[in-house]
PDB file of C-alpha atoms in Angstrom:
ATOM      1  CA  GLY A 184      68.008  48.593  32.854  1.00  0.00           C
ATOM      2  CA  MET A 185      65.348  51.290  33.003  1.00  0.00           C
ATOM      3  CA  PRO A 186      62.602  51.269  30.349  1.00  0.00           C
ATOM      4  CA  MET A 187      63.104  54.007  27.708  1.00  0.00           C
ATOM      5  CA  GLN A 188      60.672  56.862  28.164  1.00  0.00           C
ATOM      6  CA  GLU A 189      59.613  59.037  25.240  1.00  0.00           C
ATOM      7  CA  VAL A 190      60.729  62.677  25.647  1.00  0.00           C
ATOM      8  CA  ASN A 191      59.064  65.556  23.825  1.00  0.00           C
ATOM      9  CA  VAL A 192      61.782  67.843  22.337  1.00  0.00           C
ATOM     10  CA  GLN A 193      60.902  71.216  20.821  1.00  0.00           C
ATOM     11  CA  PRO A 194      63.035  74.106  19.509  1.00  0.00           C
ATOM     12  CA  VAL A 195      63.468  76.971  21.973  1.00  0.00           C
ATOM     13  CA  GLN A 196      61.703  80.241  21.144  1.00  0.00           C
ATOM     14  CA  PHE A 197      63.757  83.260  22.316  1.00  0.00           C
ATOM     15  CA  GLN A 198      62.181  86.675  22.749  1.00  0.00           C
ATOM     16  CA  ALA A 199      63.692  89.301  20.411  1.00  0.00           C
ATOM     17  CA  PHE A 200      65.776  91.894  22.297  1.00  0.00           C
ATOM     18  CA  SER A 201      64.953  95.540  21.805  1.00  0.00           C
ATOM     19  CA  PRO A 202      67.890  97.969  22.298  1.00  0.00           C
ATOM     20  CA  ASP A 203      65.804  99.853  24.913  1.00  0.00           C
ATOM     21  CA  LEU A 204      65.247  96.681  26.926  1.00  0.00           C
ATOM     22  CA  VAL A 205      68.983  95.874  26.827  1.00  0.00           C
ATOM     23  CA  ALA A 206      69.847  99.390  28.105  1.00  0.00           C
ATOM     24  CA  VAL A 207      67.326  99.077  30.968  1.00  0.00           C
ATOM     25  CA  ASN A 208      68.677  95.624  31.883  1.00  0.00           C
ATOM     26  CA  GLN A 209      72.287  96.898  31.862  1.00  0.00           C
ATOM     27  CA  LYS A 210      71.334  99.744  34.195  1.00  0.00           C
ATOM     28  CA  GLU A 211      69.540  97.320  36.539  1.00  0.00           C
ATOM     29  CA  ASN A 212      72.576  94.984  36.441  1.00  0.00           C
ATOM     30  CA  ILE A 213      74.910  97.859  37.376  1.00  0.00           C
ATOM     31  CA  ASN A 214      72.572  98.828  40.237  1.00  0.00           C
ATOM     32  CA  LEU A 215      72.719  95.230  41.492  1.00  0.00           C
ATOM     33  CA  ILE A 216      76.494  95.471  42.036  1.00  0.00           C
ATOM     34  CA  MET A 217      76.684  99.057  43.350  1.00  0.00           C
ATOM     35  CA  ASP A 218      76.603  97.887  47.000  1.00  0.00           C
ATOM     36  CA  VAL A 219      79.243  95.147  46.614  1.00  0.00           C
ATOM     37  CA  PRO A 220      82.048  95.972  49.073  1.00  0.00           C
ATOM     38  CA  LEU A 221      85.563  96.276  47.613  1.00  0.00           C
ATOM     39  CA  GLU A 222      88.795  96.391  49.604  1.00  0.00           C
ATOM     40  CA  VAL A 223      90.567  99.758  49.447  1.00  0.00           C
ATOM     41  CA  THR A 224      94.263  99.654  50.354  1.00  0.00           C
ATOM     42  CA  VAL A 225      96.612 102.605  50.721  1.00  0.00           C
ATOM     43  CA  GLU A 226     100.269 101.839  50.134  1.00  0.00           C
ATOM     44  CA  LEU A 227     103.014 104.053  51.551  1.00  0.00           C
ATOM     45  CA  GLY A 228     105.726 102.247  49.610  1.00  0.00           C
ATOM     46  CA  ARG A 229     107.486  98.942  49.024  1.00  0.00           C
ATOM     47  CA  THR A 230     110.855  97.351  49.457  1.00  0.00           C
ATOM     48  CA  THR A 231     112.489  93.958  49.060  1.00  0.00           C
ATOM     49  CA  LYS A 232     114.294  92.236  51.919  1.00  0.00           C
ATOM     50  CA  SER A 233     116.115  88.921  52.139  1.00  0.00           C
ATOM     51  CA  ILE A 234     114.763  86.161  54.367  1.00  0.00           C
ATOM     52  CA  GLN A 235     117.832  86.752  56.555  1.00  0.00           C
ATOM     53  CA  ASP A 236     116.906  90.452  57.007  1.00  0.00           C
ATOM     54  CA  ILE A 237     113.255  89.610  57.757  1.00  0.00           C
ATOM     55  CA  LEU A 238     114.252  87.027  60.377  1.00  0.00           C
ATOM     56  CA  GLU A 239     116.303  89.769  62.075  1.00  0.00           C
ATOM     57  CA  PHE A 240     113.306  92.161  62.416  1.00  0.00           C
ATOM     58  CA  THR A 241     112.756  93.252  66.024  1.00  0.00           C
ATOM     59  CA  PRO A 242     110.599  95.988  67.564  1.00  0.00           C
ATOM     60  CA  GLY A 243     112.387  99.209  66.565  1.00  0.00           C
ATOM     61  CA  THR A 244     113.698  97.902  63.218  1.00  0.00           C
ATOM     62  CA  ILE A 245     113.352 100.623  60.563  1.00  0.00           C
ATOM     63  CA  ILE A 246     112.378  99.523  57.058  1.00  0.00           C
ATOM     64  CA  GLU A 247     113.199 102.022  54.317  1.00  0.00           C
ATOM     65  CA  LEU A 248     110.616 102.214  51.521  1.00  0.00           C
ATOM     66  CA  ASP A 249     110.923 103.142  47.842  1.00  0.00           C
ATOM     67  CA  LYS A 250     108.934 106.396  48.214  1.00  0.00           C
ATOM     68  CA  ILE A 251     110.318 109.810  49.084  1.00  0.00           C
ATOM     69  CA  ALA A 252     108.593 111.579  52.011  1.00  0.00           C
ATOM     70  CA  GLY A 253     105.858 113.848  50.651  1.00  0.00           C
ATOM     71  CA  GLU A 254     105.529 111.875  47.398  1.00  0.00           C
ATOM     72  CA  PRO A 255     101.909 110.855  46.589  1.00  0.00           C
ATOM     73  CA  ILE A 256     100.863 107.482  47.987  1.00  0.00           C
ATOM     74  CA  ASP A 257      99.147 104.732  45.988  1.00  0.00           C
ATOM     75  CA  VAL A 258      95.450 103.867  46.398  1.00  0.00           C
ATOM     76  CA  LEU A 259      94.454 100.346  45.327  1.00  0.00           C
ATOM     77  CA  VAL A 260      90.975  98.833  44.993  1.00  0.00           C
ATOM     78  CA  ASN A 261      90.978  95.030  45.222  1.00  0.00           C
ATOM     79  CA  GLY A 262      94.709  95.159  44.447  1.00  0.00           C
ATOM     80  CA  LYS A 263      94.302  97.317  41.301  1.00  0.00           C
ATOM     81  CA  TYR A 264      96.077 100.705  41.257  1.00  0.00           C
ATOM     82  CA  VAL A 265      93.361 103.380  40.828  1.00  0.00           C
ATOM     83  CA  ALA A 266      94.554 106.669  42.325  1.00  0.00           C
ATOM     84  CA  LYS A 267      97.284 108.726  43.978  1.00  0.00           C
ATOM     85  CA  GLY A 268      96.719 110.692  47.134  1.00  0.00           C
ATOM     86  CA  GLU A 269      98.144 112.358  50.211  1.00  0.00           C
ATOM     87  CA  VAL A 270      97.837 111.229  53.815  1.00  0.00           C
ATOM     88  CA  VAL A 271      95.512 113.322  55.994  1.00  0.00           C
ATOM     89  CA  VAL A 272      94.482 112.974  59.638  1.00  0.00           C
ATOM     90  CA  ILE A 273      90.737 112.900  60.378  1.00  0.00           C
ATOM     91  CA  GLU A 274      90.287 113.260  64.161  1.00  0.00           C
ATOM     92  CA  GLU A 275      92.359 110.263  65.370  1.00  0.00           C
ATOM     93  CA  SER A 276      92.312 108.289  62.107  1.00  0.00           C
ATOM     94  CA  PHE A 277      94.473 108.398  59.014  1.00  0.00           C
ATOM     95  CA  GLY A 278      92.782 109.103  55.701  1.00  0.00           C
ATOM     96  CA  VAL A 279      93.738 109.847  52.114  1.00  0.00           C
ATOM     97  CA  ARG A 280      92.880 112.876  50.007  1.00  0.00           C
ATOM     98  CA  VAL A 281      92.730 111.688  46.388  1.00  0.00           C
ATOM     99  CA  THR A 282      94.892 113.941  44.213  1.00  0.00           C
ATOM    100  CA  GLU A 283      94.868 112.018  40.920  1.00  0.00           C
ATOM    101  CA  ILE A 284      92.747 109.279  39.311  1.00  0.00           C
ATOM    102  CA  ILE A 285      94.736 106.711  37.311  1.00  0.00           C
ATOM    103  CA  LYS A 286      92.988 105.798  34.048  1.00  0.00           C
TER     104      LYS A 286
END
């Protein structure tokens, strides 16, 4: 085998944290993630269909959803429900006007 080599082991000396330093570090950490892109999804509604029904979908098939027309739509960020809103049209694109933030 390999000859045993002597290793110098010493206790670790950690710097004491000051509350001010922790607050500054937390702010810097938050700033680090501020530009991380998250997926925003707007959901008009949901429904459940059998495999049989889904296999019968053709162009022109109408799928009824669980929301009433005019009811606020759901806004999700990375799959988490965060707000309600209403559909708006911005030039040729759809958009959402947020009407309520979900805590």
